[in-house]
Coordinates of C-alpha atoms in Angstrom, one line a residue:
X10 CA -34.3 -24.6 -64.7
X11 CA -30.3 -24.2 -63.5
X12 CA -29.6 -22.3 -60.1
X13 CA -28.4 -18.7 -60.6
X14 CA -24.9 -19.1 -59.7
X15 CA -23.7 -17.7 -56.2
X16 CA -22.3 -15.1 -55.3
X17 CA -19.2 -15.5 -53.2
X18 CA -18.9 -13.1 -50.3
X19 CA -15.6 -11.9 -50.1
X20 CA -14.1 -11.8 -46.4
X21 CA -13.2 -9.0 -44.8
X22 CA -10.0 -8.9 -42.6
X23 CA -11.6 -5.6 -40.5
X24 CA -15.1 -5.7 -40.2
X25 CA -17.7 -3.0 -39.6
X26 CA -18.5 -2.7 -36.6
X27 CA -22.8 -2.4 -36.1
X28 CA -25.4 -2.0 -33.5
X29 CA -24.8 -2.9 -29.8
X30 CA -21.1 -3.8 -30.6
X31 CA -20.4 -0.6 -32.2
X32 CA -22.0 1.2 -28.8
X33 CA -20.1 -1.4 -26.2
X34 CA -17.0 -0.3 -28.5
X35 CA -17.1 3.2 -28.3
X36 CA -18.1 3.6 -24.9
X37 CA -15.2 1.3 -24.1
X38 CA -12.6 3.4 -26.5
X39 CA -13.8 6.7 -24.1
X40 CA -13.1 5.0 -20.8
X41 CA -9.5 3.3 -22.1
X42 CA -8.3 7.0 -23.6
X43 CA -9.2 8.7 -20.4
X44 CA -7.4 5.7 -18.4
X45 CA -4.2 6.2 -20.4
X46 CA -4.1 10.1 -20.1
X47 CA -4.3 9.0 -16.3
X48 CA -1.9 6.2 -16.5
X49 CA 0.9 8.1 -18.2
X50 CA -0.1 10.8 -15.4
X51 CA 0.7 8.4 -12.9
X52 CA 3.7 7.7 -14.7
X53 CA 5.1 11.4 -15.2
X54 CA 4.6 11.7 -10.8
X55 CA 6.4 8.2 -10.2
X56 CA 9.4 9.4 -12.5
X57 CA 9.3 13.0 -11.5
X58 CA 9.4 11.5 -7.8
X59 CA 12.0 9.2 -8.1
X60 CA 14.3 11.3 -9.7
X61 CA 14.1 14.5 -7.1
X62 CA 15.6 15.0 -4.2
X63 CA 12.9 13.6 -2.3
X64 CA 13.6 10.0 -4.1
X65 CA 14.1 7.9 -0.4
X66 CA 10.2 8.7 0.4
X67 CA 9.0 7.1 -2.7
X68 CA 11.2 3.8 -2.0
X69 CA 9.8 4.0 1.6
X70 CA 6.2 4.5 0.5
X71 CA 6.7 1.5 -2.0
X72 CA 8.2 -0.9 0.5
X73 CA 6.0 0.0 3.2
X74 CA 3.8 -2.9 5.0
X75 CA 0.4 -3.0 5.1
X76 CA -1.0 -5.8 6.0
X77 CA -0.1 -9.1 4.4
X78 CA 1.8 -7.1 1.7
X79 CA 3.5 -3.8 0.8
X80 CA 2.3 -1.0 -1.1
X81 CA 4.3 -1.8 -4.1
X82 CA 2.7 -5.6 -4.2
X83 CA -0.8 -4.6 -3.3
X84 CA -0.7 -2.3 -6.6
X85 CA 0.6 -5.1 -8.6
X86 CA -1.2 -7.9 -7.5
X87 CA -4.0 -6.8 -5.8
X88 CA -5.2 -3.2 -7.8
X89 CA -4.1 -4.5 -10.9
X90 CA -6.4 -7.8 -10.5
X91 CA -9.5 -5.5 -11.4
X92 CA -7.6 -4.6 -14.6
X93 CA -7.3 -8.5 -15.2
X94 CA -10.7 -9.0 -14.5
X95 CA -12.0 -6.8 -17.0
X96 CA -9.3 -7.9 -19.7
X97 CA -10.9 -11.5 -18.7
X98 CA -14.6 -10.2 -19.6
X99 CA -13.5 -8.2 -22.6
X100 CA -12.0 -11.8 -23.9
X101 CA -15.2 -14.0 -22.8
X102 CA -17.1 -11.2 -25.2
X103 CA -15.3 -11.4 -27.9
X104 CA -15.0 -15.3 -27.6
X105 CA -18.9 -15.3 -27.1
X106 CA -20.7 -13.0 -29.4
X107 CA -17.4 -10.5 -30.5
X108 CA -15.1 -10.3 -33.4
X109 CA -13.4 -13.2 -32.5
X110 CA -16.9 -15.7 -32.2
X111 CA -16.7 -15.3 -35.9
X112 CA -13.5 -17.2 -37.4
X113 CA -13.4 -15.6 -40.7
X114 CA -13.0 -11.9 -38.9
X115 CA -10.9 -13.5 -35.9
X116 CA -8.2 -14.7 -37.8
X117 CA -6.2 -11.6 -39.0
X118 CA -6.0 -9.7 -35.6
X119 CA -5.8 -13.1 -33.8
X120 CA -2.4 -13.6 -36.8
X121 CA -1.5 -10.1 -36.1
X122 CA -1.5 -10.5 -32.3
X123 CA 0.3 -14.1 -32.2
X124 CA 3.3 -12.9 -34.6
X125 CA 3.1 -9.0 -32.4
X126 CA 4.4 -11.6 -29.4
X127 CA 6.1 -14.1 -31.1
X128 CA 8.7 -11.8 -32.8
X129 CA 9.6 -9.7 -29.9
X130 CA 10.4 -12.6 -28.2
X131 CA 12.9 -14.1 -30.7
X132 CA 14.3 -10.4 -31.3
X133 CA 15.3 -10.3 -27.6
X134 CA 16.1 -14.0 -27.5
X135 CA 18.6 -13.5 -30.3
X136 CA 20.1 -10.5 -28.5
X137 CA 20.5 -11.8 -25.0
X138 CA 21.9 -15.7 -26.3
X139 CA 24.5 -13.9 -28.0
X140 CA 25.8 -11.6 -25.6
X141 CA 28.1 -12.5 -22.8
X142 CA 25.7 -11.0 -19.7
X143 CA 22.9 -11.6 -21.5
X144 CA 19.3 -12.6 -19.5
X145 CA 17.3 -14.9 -21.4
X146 CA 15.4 -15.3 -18.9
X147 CA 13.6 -12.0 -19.7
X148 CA 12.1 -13.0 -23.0
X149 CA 8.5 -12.3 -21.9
X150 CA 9.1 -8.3 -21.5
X151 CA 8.5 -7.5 -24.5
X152 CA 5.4 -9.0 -26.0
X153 CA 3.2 -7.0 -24.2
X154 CA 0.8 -3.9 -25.8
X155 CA -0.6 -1.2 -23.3
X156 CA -4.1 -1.0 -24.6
X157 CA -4.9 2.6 -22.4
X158 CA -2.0 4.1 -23.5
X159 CA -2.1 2.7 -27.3
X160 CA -5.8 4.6 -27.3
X161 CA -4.8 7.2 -25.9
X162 CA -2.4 8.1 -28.8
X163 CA -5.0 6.6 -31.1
X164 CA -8.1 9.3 -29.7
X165 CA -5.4 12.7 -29.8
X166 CA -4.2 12.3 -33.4
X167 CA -6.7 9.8 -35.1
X168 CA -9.9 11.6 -34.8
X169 CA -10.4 11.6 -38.4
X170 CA -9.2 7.9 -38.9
X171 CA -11.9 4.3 -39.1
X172 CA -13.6 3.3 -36.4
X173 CA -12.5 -0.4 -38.3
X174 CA -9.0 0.8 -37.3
X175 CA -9.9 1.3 -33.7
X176 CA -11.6 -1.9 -33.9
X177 CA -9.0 -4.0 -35.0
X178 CA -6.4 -2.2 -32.1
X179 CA -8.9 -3.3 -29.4
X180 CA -9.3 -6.9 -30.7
X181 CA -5.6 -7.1 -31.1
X182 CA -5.2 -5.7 -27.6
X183 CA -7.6 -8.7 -26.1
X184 CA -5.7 -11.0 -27.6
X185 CA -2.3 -9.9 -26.7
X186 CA -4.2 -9.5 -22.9
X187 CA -4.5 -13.2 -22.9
X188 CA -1.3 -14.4 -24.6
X189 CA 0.7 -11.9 -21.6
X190 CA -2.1 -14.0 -18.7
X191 CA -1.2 -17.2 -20.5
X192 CA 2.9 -16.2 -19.5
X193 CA 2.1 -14.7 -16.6
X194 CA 0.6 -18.0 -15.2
X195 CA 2.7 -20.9 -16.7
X196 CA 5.9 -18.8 -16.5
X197 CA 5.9 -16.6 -13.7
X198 CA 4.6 -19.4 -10.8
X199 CA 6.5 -19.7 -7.8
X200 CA 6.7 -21.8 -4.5
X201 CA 3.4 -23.6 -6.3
X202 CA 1.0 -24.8 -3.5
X203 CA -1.6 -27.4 -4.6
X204 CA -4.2 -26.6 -2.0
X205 CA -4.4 -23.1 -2.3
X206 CA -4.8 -23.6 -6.1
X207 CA -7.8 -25.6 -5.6
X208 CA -9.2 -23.5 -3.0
X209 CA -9.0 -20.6 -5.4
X210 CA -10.6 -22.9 -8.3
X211 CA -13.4 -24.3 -6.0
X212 CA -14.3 -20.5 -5.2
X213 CA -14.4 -19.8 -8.9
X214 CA -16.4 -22.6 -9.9
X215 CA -18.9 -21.3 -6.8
X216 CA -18.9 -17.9 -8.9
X217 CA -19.8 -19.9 -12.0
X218 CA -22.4 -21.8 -10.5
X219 CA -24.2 -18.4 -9.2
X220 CA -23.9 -16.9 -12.3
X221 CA -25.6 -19.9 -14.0
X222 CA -28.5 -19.5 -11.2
X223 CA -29.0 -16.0 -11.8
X224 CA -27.7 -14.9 -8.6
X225 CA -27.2 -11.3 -8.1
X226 CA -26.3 -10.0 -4.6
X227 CA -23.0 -8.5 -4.4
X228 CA -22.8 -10.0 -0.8
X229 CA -22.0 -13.2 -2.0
X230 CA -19.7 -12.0 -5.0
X231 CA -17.7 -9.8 -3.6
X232 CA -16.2 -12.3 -0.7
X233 CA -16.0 -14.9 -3.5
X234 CA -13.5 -12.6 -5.3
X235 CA -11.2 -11.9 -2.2
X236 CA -11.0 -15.1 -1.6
X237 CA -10.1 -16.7 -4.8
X238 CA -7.8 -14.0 -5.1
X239 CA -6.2 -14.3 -1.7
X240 CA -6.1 -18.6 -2.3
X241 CA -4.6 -17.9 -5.9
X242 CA -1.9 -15.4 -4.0
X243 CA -0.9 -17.9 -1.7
X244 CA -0.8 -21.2 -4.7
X245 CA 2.4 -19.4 -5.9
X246 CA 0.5 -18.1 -9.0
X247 CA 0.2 -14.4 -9.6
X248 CA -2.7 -13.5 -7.6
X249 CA -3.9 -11.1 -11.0
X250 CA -4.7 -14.7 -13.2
X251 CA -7.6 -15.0 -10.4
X252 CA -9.3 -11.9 -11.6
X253 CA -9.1 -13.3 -15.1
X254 CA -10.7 -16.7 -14.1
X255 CA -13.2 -15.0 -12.5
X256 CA -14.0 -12.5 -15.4
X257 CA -14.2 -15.6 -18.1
X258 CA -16.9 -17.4 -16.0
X259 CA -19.1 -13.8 -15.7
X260 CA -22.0 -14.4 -18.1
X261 CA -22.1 -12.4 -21.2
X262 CA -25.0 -13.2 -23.0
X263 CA -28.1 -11.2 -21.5
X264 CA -31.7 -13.5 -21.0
X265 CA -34.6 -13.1 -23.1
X266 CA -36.0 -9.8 -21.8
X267 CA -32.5 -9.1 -19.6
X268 CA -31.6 -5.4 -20.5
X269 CA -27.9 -6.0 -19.6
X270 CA -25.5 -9.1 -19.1
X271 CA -24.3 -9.4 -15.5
X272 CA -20.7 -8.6 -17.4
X273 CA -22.1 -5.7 -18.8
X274 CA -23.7 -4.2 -15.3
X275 CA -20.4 -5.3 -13.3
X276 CA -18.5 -3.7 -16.1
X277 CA -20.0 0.0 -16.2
X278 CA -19.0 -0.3 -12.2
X279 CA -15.7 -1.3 -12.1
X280 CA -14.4 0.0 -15.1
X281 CA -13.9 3.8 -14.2
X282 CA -12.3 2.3 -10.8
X283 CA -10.0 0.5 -13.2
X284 CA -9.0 3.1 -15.2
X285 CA -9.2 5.8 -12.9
X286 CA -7.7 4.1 -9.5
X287 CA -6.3 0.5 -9.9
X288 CA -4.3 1.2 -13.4
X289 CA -2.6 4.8 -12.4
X290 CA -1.6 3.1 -8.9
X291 CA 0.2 0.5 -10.2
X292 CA 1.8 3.0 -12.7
X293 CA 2.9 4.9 -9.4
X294 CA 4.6 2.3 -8.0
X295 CA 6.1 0.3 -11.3
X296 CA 7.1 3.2 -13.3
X297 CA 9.3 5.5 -10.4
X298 CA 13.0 4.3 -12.5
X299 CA 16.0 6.5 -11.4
X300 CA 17.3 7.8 -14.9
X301 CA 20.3 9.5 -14.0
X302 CA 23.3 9.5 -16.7
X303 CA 24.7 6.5 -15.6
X304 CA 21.7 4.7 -15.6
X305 CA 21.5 5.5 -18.9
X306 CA 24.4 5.0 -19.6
X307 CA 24.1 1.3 -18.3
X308 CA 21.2 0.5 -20.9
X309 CA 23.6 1.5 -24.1
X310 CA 25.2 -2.2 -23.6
X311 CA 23.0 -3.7 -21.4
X312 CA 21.6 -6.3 -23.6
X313 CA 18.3 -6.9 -21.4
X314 CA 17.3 -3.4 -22.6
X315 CA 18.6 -3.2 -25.7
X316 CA 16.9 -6.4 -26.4
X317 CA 13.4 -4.6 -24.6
X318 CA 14.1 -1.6 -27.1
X319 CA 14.4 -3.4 -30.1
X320 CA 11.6 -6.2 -29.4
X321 CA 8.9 -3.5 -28.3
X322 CA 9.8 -1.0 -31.3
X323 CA 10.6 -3.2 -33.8
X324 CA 9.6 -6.4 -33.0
X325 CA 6.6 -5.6 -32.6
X326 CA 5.7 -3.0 -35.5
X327 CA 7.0 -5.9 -37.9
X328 CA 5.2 -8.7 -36.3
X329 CA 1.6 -7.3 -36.3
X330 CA 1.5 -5.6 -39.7
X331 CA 3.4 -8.7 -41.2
X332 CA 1.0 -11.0 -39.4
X333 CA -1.6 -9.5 -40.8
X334 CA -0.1 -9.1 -44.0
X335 CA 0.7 -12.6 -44.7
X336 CA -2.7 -13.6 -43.0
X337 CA -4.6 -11.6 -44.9
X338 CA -2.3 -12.4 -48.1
X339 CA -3.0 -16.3 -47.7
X340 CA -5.9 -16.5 -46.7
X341 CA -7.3 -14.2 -49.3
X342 CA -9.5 -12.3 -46.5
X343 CA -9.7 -8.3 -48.0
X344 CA -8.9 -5.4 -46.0
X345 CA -11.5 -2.9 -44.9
X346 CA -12.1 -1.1 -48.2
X347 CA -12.0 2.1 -45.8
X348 CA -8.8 1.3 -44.9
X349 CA -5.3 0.8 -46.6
X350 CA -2.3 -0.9 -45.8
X351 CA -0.3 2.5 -44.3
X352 CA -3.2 2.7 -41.7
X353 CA -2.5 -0.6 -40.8
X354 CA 1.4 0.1 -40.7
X355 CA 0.9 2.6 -38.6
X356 CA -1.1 1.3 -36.0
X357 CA 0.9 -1.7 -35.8
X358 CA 3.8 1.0 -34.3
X359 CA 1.1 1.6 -31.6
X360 CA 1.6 -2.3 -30.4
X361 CA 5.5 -1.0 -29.1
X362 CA 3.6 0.5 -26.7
X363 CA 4.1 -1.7 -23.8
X364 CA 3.9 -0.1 -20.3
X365 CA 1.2 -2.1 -17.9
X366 CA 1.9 -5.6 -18.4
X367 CA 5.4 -5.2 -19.7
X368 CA 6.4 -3.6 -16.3
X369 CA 4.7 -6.2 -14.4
X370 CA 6.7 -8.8 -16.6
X371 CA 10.0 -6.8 -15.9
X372 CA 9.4 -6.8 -12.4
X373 CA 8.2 -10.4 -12.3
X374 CA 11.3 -11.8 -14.5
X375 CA 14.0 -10.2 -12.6
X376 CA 12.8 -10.2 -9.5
X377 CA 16.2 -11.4 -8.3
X378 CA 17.9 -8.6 -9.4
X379 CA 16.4 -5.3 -8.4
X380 CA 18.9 -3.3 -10.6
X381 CA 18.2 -5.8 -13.6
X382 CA 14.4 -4.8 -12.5
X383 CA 15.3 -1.0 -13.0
X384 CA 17.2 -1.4 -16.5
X385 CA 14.5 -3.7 -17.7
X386 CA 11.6 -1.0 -16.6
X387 CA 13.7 2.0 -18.2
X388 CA 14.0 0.3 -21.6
X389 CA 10.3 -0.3 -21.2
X390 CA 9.7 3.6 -20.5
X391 CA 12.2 4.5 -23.0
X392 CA 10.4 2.0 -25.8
X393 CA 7.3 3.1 -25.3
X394 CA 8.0 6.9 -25.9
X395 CA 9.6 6.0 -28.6
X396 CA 6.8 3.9 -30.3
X397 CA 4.3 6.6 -29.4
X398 CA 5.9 9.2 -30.9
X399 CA 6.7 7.6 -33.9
X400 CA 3.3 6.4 -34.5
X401 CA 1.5 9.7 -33.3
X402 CA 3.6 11.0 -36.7
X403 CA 2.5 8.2 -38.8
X404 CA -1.0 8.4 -37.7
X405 CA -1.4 12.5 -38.0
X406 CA -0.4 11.9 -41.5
X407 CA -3.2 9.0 -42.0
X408 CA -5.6 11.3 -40.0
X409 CA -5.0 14.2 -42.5
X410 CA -6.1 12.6 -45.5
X411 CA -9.0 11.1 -44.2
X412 CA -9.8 15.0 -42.8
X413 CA -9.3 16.0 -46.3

């Protein structure tokens, strides 16, 4: 007697989302909207305060010393380290038992995210190789999505829309999290010191090896962290890539009859800190861009902006809905039959969204020239409004006839 023939299952290019993954997403979707309504908060005060008449206190409080650093440096490299960390569990998750620990699902956001950088990239590359005063130098600017913010947008006119949607914006998000770490480290190194890299790596791999033991005490942990942060500060690296280290060797996986991962526990903690303290205070201090008219003026023909501009809001609307597009296309995965293609256009718009990491980029890239630094951060402003708004009207449309 013959086999009954099988029956291919067709692959899906945006899961559903079940069970404990569903739950870890949505509570993960509440804490990321409230941290963008508080990020751009944080943003509205820096510009509002660095374009009044009390402008010199802001540049004071920003440069002042404290400590080892100023108050500007310990919100981008120290606050913003906790933000990293978390971005650095989010991706062992997702490695581990997420979206993308399953190839078939991983591919098209993975696609999506890789082309969403890629293109931006060359857009700005093009621009600035080209033009006579052009900085090439600044390519990385623009391949950057701010999750927070990009949620935020997502949560006030999508209420209606997929959770697959959200899904896929979060998975793209983590990858595009590691692709701007992977930069940040190989590109952005400076005055590299040997011995205070493997200082930092020795005090990581202690970390590791008390996860692997079960150890628990926040006594040991929490020195553990400063240091490796402090040793990776000094190596020349930026001191944020040790919170990412440190979050990829955090166990994920709960034991057999272990309620929560250690990642999981850590994570309800920190995460409200993140959102609600370390984000918005680097936001304070990156985002406080004197706009007046010739400012603005300026970033007409300045070529590092417009190639920010273009890269953020076009560069990076083509490159994740192509990506995906052709991925899906060729690899005949299926979208989400909840889903259509406009849903995906739209939230691709949502990647131009670039404020966080962008900034940090900007400020990293042009360090050398702090009114190169202040053009670069206004195209990134300037981008990211525009990109919002644009897909807050593509995705109230989307959201209204899914209401109806």
């Amino acid at each position: 007697m013959s086999e009954p023939p099988r029956i291919r299952q067709k692959k899906r290019a945006f899961p559903r989302i079940l069970g404990r993954e569903r739950a870890f997403l949505a509570d993960t979707l509440r804490a990321e909207t409230t941290g963008g309504l508080l990020l751009l908060a944080a943003a509205v005060v820096a510009l509002v305060w660095a374009n009044s008449p009390w402008q010199d206190t802001y540049h004071q409080v920003s440069d002042a010393q404290v400590g080892p650093l100023t108050v500007e440096a310990w919100a981008s490299d120290g606050a913003l380290t906790l933000f990293f960390y978390l971005a650095g569990v989010e991706l062992k998750r997702e490695f581990v038992v997420g979206t993308l620990s399953r190839i078939s699902e991983a591919v098209v956001p993975v696609a999506a995210a890789l082309a969403g950088m890629v293109l931006p990239a060359i857009i700005y590359l093009a621009i600035n190789l080209t033009a006579e005063d052009g900085r090439p130098d600044g390519w990385a600017v623009p391949t950057a999505t701010d999750i927070a913010f990009a949620l935020a947008v997502l949560a006030i006119v999508g209420s209606s829309l997929p959770s697959a949607l959200r899904a896929f914006l979060l998975t793209l998000a983590v990858v595009d999290d590691f692709g701007a770490i992977l930069v940040i480290a190989v590109f952005f190194a400076h005055g590299f010191h040997l011995l205070s890299l493997l200082a930092s790596a020795a005090l990581i791999a202690v970390w590791y090896v008390l996860q692997r033991r079960r150890v628990r005490t926040p006594f040991l942990y929490v020195p553990i962290a400063i240091g490796a942060w402090w040793f990776m500060y000094e190596s020349g690296i930026h001191a944020t890539i040790a919170g990412v280290a440190l979050g990829l060797v955090t166990r994920v996986v709960p034991d057999p009859g272990e309620e929560h991962a250690p990642a999981e526990r850590i994570e309800h903690r920190l995460r409200p800190w993140s959102a609600g303290v370390a984000v918005p205070l680097f936001a304070l201090f990156a985002a406080g861009v004197t706009l007046s008219g010739n400012a603005l003026r300026e970033m007409l023909t300045d070529p590092v902006a417009i190639g920010v501009v273009a890269g953020l809001v076009l560069g990076k609307m083509i490159g994740v809905f192509g990506g995906s597009w052709v991925t899906a296309r060729f690899t005949r995965a299926e979208l989400n039959s909840d889903l259509s293609w406009r849903d995906v256009g739209a939230v691709s718009v949502l990647a131009g969204i670039g404020f966080t990491v962008a900034l940090l980029i900007a400020g990293l890239a042009f360090a050398d020239d702090i009114a190169q630094v202040e053009r670069a951060k206004a195209a990134v402003l300037v981008a990211s409004l525009l990109s919002a708004v644009i897909a807050a009207a593509l995705l109230f449309r989307r959201n209204r006839a899914y209401a109806d």
